[in-house]
Tab-separated table of N, CA and C in Angstrom:
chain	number	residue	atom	x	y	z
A	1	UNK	N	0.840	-1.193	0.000
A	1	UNK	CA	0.000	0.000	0.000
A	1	UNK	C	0.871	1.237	0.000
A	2	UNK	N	0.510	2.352	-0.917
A	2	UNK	CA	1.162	3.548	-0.627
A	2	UNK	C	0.473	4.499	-0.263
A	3	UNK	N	0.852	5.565	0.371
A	3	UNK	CA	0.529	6.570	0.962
A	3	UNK	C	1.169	7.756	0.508
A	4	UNK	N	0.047	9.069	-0.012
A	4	UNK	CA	0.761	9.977	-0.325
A	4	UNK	C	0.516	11.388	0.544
A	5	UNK	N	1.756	12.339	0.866
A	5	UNK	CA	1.147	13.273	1.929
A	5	UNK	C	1.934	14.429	2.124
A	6	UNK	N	1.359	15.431	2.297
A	6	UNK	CA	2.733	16.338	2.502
A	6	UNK	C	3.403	16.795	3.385
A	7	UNK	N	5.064	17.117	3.360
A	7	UNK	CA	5.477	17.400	4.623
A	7	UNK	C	4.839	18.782	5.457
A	8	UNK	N	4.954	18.948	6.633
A	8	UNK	CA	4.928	20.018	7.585
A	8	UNK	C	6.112	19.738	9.001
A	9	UNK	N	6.123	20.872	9.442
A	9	UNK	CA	6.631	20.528	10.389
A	9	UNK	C	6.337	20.428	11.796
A	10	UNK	N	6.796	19.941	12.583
A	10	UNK	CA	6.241	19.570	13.781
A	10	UNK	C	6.488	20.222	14.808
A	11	UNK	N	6.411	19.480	16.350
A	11	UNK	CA	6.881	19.992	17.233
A	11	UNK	C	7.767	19.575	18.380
A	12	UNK	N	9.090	19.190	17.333
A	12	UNK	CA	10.031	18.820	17.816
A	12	UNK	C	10.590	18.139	19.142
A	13	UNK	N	9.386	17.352	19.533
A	13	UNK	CA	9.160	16.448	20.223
A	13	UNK	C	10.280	15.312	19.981
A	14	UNK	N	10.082	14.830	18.528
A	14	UNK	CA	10.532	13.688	18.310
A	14	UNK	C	11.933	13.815	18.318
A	15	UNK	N	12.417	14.683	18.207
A	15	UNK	CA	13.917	14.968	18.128
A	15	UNK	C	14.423	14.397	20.235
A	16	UNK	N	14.074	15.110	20.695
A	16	UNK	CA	14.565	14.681	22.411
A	16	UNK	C	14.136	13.635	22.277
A	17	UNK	N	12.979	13.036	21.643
A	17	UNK	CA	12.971	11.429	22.417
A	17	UNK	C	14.122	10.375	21.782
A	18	UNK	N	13.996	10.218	20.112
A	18	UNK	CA	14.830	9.997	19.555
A	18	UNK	C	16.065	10.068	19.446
A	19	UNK	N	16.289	11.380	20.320
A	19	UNK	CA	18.116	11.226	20.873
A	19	UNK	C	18.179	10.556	22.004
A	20	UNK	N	17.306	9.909	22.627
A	20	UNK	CA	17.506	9.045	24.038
A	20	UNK	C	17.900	7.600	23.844
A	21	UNK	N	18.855	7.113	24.314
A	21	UNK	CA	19.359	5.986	24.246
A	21	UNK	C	18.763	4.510	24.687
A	22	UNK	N	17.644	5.020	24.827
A	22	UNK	CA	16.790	4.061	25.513
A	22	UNK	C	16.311	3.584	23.639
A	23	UNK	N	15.390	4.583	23.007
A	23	UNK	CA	14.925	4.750	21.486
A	23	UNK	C	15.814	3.998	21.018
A	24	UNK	N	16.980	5.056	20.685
A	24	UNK	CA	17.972	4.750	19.456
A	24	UNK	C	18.564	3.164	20.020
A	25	UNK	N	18.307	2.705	20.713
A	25	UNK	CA	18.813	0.932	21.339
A	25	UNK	C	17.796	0.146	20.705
A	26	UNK	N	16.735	0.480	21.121
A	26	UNK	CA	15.515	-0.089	20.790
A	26	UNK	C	15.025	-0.306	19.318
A	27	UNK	N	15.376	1.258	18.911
A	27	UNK	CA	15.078	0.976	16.800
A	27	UNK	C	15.971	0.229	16.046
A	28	UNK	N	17.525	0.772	16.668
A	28	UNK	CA	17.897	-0.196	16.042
A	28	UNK	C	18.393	-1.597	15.942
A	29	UNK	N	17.886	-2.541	17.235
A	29	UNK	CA	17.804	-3.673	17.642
A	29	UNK	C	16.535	-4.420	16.433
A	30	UNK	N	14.820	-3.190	16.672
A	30	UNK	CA	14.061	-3.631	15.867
A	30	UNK	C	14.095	-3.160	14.482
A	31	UNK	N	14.735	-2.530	14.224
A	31	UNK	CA	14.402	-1.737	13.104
A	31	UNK	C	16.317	-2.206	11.998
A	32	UNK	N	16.906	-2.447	12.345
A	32	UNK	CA	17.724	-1.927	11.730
A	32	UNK	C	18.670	-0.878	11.827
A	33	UNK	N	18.654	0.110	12.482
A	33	UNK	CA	18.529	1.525	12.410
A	33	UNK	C	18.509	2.112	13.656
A	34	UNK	N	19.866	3.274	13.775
A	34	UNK	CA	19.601	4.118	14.740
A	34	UNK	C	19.046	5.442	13.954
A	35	UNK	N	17.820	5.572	14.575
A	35	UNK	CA	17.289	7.090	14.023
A	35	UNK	C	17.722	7.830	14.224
A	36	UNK	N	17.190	9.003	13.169
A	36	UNK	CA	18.104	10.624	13.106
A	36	UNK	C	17.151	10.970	14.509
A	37	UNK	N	17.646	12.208	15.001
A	37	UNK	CA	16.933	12.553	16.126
A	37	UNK	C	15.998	13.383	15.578
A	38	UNK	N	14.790	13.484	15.089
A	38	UNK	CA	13.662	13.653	14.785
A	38	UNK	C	12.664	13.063	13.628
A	39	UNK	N	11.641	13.536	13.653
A	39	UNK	CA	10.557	12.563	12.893
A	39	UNK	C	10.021	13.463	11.733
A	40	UNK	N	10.063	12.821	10.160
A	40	UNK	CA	9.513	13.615	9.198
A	40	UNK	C	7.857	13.566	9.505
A	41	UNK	N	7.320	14.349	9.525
A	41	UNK	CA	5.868	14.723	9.384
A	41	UNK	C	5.385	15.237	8.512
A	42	UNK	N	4.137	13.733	7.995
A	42	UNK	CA	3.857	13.812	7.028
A	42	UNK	C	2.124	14.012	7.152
A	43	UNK	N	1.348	15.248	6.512
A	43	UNK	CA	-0.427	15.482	6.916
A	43	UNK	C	-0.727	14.200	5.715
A	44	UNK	N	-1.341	13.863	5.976
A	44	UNK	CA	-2.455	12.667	4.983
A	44	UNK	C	-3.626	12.959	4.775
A	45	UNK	N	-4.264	12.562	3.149
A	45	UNK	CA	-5.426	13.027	3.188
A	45	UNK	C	-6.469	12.488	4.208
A	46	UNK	N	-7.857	13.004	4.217
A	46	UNK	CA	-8.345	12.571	5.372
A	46	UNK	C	-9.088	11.236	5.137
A	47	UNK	N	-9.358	10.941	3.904
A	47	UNK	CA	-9.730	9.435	2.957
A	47	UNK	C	-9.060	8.272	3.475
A	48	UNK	N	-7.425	8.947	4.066
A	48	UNK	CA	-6.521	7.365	4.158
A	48	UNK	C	-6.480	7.434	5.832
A	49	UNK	N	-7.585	7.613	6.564
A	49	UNK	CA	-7.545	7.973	7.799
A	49	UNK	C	-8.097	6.803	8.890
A	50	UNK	N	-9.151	6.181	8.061
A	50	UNK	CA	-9.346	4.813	7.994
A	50	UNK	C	-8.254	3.563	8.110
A	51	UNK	N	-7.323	3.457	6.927
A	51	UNK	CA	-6.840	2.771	6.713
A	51	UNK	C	-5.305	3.011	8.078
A	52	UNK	N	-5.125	3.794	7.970
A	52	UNK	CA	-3.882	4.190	9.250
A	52	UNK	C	-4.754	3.642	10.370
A	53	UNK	N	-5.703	3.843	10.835
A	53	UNK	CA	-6.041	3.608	12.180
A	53	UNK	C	-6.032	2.063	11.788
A	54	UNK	N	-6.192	1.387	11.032
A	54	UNK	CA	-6.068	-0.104	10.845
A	54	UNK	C	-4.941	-0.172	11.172
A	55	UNK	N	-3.846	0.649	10.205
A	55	UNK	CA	-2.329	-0.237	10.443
A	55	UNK	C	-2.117	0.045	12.165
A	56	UNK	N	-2.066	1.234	12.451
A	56	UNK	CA	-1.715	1.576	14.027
A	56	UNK	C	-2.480	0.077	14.666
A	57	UNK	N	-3.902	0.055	14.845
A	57	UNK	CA	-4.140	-0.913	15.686
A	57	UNK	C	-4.226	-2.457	15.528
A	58	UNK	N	-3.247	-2.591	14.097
A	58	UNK	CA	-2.834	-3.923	14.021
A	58	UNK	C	-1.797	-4.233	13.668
A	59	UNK	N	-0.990	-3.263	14.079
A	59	UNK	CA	-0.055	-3.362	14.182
A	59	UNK	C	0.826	-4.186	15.776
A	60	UNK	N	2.210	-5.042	14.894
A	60	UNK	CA	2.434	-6.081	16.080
A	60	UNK	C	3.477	-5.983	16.526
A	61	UNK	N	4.073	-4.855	15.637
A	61	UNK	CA	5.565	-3.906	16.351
A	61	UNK	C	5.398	-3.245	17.313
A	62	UNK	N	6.209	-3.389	18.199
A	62	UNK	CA	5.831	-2.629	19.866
A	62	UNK	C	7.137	-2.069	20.517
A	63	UNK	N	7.548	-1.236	21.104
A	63	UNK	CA	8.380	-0.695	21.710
A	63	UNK	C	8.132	-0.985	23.240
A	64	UNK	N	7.560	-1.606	23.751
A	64	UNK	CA	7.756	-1.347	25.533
A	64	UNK	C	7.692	-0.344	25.999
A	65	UNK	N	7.312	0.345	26.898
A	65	UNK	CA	7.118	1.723	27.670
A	65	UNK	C	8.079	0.605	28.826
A	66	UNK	N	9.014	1.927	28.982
A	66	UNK	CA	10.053	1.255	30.424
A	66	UNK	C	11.397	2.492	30.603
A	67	UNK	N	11.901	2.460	32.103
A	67	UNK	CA	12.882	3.142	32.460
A	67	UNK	C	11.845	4.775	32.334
A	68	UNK	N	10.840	4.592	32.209
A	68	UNK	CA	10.112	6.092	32.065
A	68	UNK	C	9.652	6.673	30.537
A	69	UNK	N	10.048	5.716	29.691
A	69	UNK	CA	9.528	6.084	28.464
A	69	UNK	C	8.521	5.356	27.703
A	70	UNK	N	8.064	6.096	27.630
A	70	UNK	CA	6.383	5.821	26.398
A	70	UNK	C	6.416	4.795	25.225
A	71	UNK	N	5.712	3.620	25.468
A	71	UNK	CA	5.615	2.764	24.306
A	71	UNK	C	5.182	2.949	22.678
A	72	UNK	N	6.098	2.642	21.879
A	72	UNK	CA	5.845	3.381	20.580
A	72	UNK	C	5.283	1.903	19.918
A	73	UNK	N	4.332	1.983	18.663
A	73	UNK	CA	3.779	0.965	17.913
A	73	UNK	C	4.856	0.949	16.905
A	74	UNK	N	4.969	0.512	15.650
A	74	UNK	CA	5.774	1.410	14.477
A	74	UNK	C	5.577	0.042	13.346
A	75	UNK	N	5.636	0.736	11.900
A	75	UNK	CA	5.472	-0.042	10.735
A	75	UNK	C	6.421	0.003	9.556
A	76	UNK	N	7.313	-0.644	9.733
A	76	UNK	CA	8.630	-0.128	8.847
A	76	UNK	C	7.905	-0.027	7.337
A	77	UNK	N	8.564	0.874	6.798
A	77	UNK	CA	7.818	1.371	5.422
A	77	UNK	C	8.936	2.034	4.498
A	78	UNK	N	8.864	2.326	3.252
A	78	UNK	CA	9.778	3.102	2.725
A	78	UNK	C	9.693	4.105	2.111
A	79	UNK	N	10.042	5.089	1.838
A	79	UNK	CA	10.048	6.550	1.885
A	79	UNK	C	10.336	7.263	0.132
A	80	UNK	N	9.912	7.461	-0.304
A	80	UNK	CA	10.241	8.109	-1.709
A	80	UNK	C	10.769	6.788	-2.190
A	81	UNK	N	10.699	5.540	-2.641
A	81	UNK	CA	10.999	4.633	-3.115
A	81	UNK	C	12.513	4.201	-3.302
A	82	UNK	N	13.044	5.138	-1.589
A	82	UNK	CA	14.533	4.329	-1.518
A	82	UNK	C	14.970	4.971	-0.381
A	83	UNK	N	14.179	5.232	0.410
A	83	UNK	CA	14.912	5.455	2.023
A	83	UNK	C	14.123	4.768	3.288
A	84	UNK	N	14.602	3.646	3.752
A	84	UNK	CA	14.329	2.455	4.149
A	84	UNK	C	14.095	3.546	5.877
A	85	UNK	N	12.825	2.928	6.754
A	85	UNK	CA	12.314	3.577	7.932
A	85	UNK	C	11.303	2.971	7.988
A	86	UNK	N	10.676	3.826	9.273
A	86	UNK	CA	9.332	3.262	9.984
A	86	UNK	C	8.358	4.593	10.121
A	87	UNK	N	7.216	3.950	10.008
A	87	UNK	CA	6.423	5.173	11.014
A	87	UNK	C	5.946	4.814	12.011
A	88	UNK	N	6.480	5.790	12.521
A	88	UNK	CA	6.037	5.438	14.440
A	88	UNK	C	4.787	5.862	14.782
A	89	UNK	N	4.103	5.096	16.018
A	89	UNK	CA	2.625	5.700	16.219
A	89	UNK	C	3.568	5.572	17.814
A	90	UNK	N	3.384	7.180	18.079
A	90	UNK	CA	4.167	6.980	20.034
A	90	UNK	C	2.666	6.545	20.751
A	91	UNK	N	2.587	6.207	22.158
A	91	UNK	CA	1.610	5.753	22.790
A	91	UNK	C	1.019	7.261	23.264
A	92	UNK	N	1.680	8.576	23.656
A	92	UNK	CA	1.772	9.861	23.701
A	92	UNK	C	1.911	10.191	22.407
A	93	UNK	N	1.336	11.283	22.146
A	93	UNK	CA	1.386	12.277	21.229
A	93	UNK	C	0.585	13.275	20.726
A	94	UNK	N	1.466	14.427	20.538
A	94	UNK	CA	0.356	15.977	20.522
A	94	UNK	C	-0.182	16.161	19.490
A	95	UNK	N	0.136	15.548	18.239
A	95	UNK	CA	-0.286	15.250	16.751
A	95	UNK	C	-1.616	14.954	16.440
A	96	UNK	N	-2.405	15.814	15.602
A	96	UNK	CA	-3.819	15.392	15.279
A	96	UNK	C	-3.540	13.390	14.648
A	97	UNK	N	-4.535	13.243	14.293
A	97	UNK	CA	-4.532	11.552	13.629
A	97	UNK	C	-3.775	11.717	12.380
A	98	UNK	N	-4.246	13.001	11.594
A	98	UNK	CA	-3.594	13.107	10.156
A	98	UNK	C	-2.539	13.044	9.996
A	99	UNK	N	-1.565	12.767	11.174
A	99	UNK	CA	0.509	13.410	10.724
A	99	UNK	C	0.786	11.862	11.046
A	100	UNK	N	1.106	11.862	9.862
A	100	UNK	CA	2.345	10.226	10.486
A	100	UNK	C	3.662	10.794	10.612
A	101	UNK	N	4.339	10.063	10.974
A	101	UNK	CA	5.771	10.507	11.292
A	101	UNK	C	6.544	9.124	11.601
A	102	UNK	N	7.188	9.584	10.334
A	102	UNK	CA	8.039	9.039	9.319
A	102	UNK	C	9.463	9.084	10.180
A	103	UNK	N	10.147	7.734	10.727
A	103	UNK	CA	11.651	8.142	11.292
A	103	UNK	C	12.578	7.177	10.469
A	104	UNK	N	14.025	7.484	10.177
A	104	UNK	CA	14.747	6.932	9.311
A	104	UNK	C	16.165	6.979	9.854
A	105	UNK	N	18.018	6.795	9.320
A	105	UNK	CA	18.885	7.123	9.652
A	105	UNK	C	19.119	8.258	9.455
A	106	UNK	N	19.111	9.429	8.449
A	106	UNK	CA	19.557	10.376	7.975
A	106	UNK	C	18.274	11.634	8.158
A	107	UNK	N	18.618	12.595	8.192
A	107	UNK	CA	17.880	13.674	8.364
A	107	UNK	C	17.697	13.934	6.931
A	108	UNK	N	15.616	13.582	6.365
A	108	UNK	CA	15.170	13.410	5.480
A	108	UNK	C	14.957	14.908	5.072
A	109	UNK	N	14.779	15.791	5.823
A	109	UNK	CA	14.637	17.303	5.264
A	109	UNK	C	15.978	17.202	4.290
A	110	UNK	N	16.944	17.427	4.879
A	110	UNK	CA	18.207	17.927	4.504
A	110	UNK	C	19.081	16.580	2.902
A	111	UNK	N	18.765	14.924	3.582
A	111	UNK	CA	19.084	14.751	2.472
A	111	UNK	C	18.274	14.625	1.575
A	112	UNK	N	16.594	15.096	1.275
A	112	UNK	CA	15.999	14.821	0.089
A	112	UNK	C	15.706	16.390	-0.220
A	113	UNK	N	16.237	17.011	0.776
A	113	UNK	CA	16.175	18.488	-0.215
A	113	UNK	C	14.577	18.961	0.133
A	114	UNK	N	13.961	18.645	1.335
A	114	UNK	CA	12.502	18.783	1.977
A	114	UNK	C	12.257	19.873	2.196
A	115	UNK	N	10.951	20.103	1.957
A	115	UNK	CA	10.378	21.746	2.717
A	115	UNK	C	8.859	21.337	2.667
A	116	UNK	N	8.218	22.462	3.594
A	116	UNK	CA	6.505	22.205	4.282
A	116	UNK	C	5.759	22.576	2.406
A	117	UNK	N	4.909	21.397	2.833
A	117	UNK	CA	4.289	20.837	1.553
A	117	UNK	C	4.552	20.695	0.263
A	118	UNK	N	5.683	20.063	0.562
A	118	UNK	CA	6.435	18.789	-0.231
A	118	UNK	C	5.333	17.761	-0.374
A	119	UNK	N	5.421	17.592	-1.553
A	119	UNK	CA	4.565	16.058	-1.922
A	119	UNK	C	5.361	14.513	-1.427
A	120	UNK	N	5.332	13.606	-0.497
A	120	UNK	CA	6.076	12.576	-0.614
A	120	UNK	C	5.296	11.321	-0.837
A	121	UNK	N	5.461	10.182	-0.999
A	121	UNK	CA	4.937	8.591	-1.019
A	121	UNK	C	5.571	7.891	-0.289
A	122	UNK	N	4.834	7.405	0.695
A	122	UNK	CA	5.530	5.930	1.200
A	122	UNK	C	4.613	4.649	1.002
A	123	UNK	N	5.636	3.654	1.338
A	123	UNK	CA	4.946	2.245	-0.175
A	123	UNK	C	5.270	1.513	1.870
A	124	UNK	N	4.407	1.072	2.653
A	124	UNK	CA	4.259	0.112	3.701
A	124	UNK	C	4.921	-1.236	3.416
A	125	UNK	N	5.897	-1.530	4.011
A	125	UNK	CA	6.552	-2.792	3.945
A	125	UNK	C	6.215	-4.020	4.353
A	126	UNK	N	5.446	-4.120	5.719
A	126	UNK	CA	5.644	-5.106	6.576
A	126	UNK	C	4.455	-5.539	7.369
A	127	UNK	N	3.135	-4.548	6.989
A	127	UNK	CA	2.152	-4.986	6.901
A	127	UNK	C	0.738	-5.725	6.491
């Protein structure tokens, strides 16, 4: 399944959690991957709003909430049809339903050349 949506930016939430060593142990044990310290945010139309609340709640990737931090869901997926990541659903979060947020190794603003409402696609891997 792909998903198409545009960037915005967030509220830099994901950056402090994602630099915590508790995360970056955890993603890339499950994931592959130590994440960049923040999360691309991506608005979705409101049509595919349905289908996300499917993947979130059947989803069977789990992070643990422990040592004081918040259990994340997540669905590894891929990003413009060649930058390998997940989107995380945190168990917290200040984000309407519409923003997925997209985490990867590299800071996706900077290496795909990103700015707020950018068109992107991600193609779901593992669901």
């Amino acid at each position: 399944m792909k998903i198409e949506g545009n960037i915005a930016t967030g509220y830099g939430k994901g950056a402090y959690f994602l630099g915590q060593e508790f995360y970056k142990n955890k993603f890339n044990e499950k994931c592959g991957f130590i994440p960049f310290p923040g999360t691309l945010n991506i608005i979705v139309p409101e049509e595919k709003l349905e289908y996300i609340k499917k993947l979130k709640n059947s989803s069977k990737n789990t992070i643990k909430s422990d040592e004081g931090f918040g259990g994340v869901k997540y669905i590894k997926a891929i990003l413009e049809n060649s930058i390998t990541g997940a989107i995380v659903f945190p168990d917290k979060t200040t984000h309407e339903e519409n923003y997925l947020e997209f985490i990867a190794e590299d800071n996706l603003r900077k290496k795909l050349n990103l700015k707020d409402g950018d068109k992107v696609k991600i193609q779901i891997t593992d669901f």
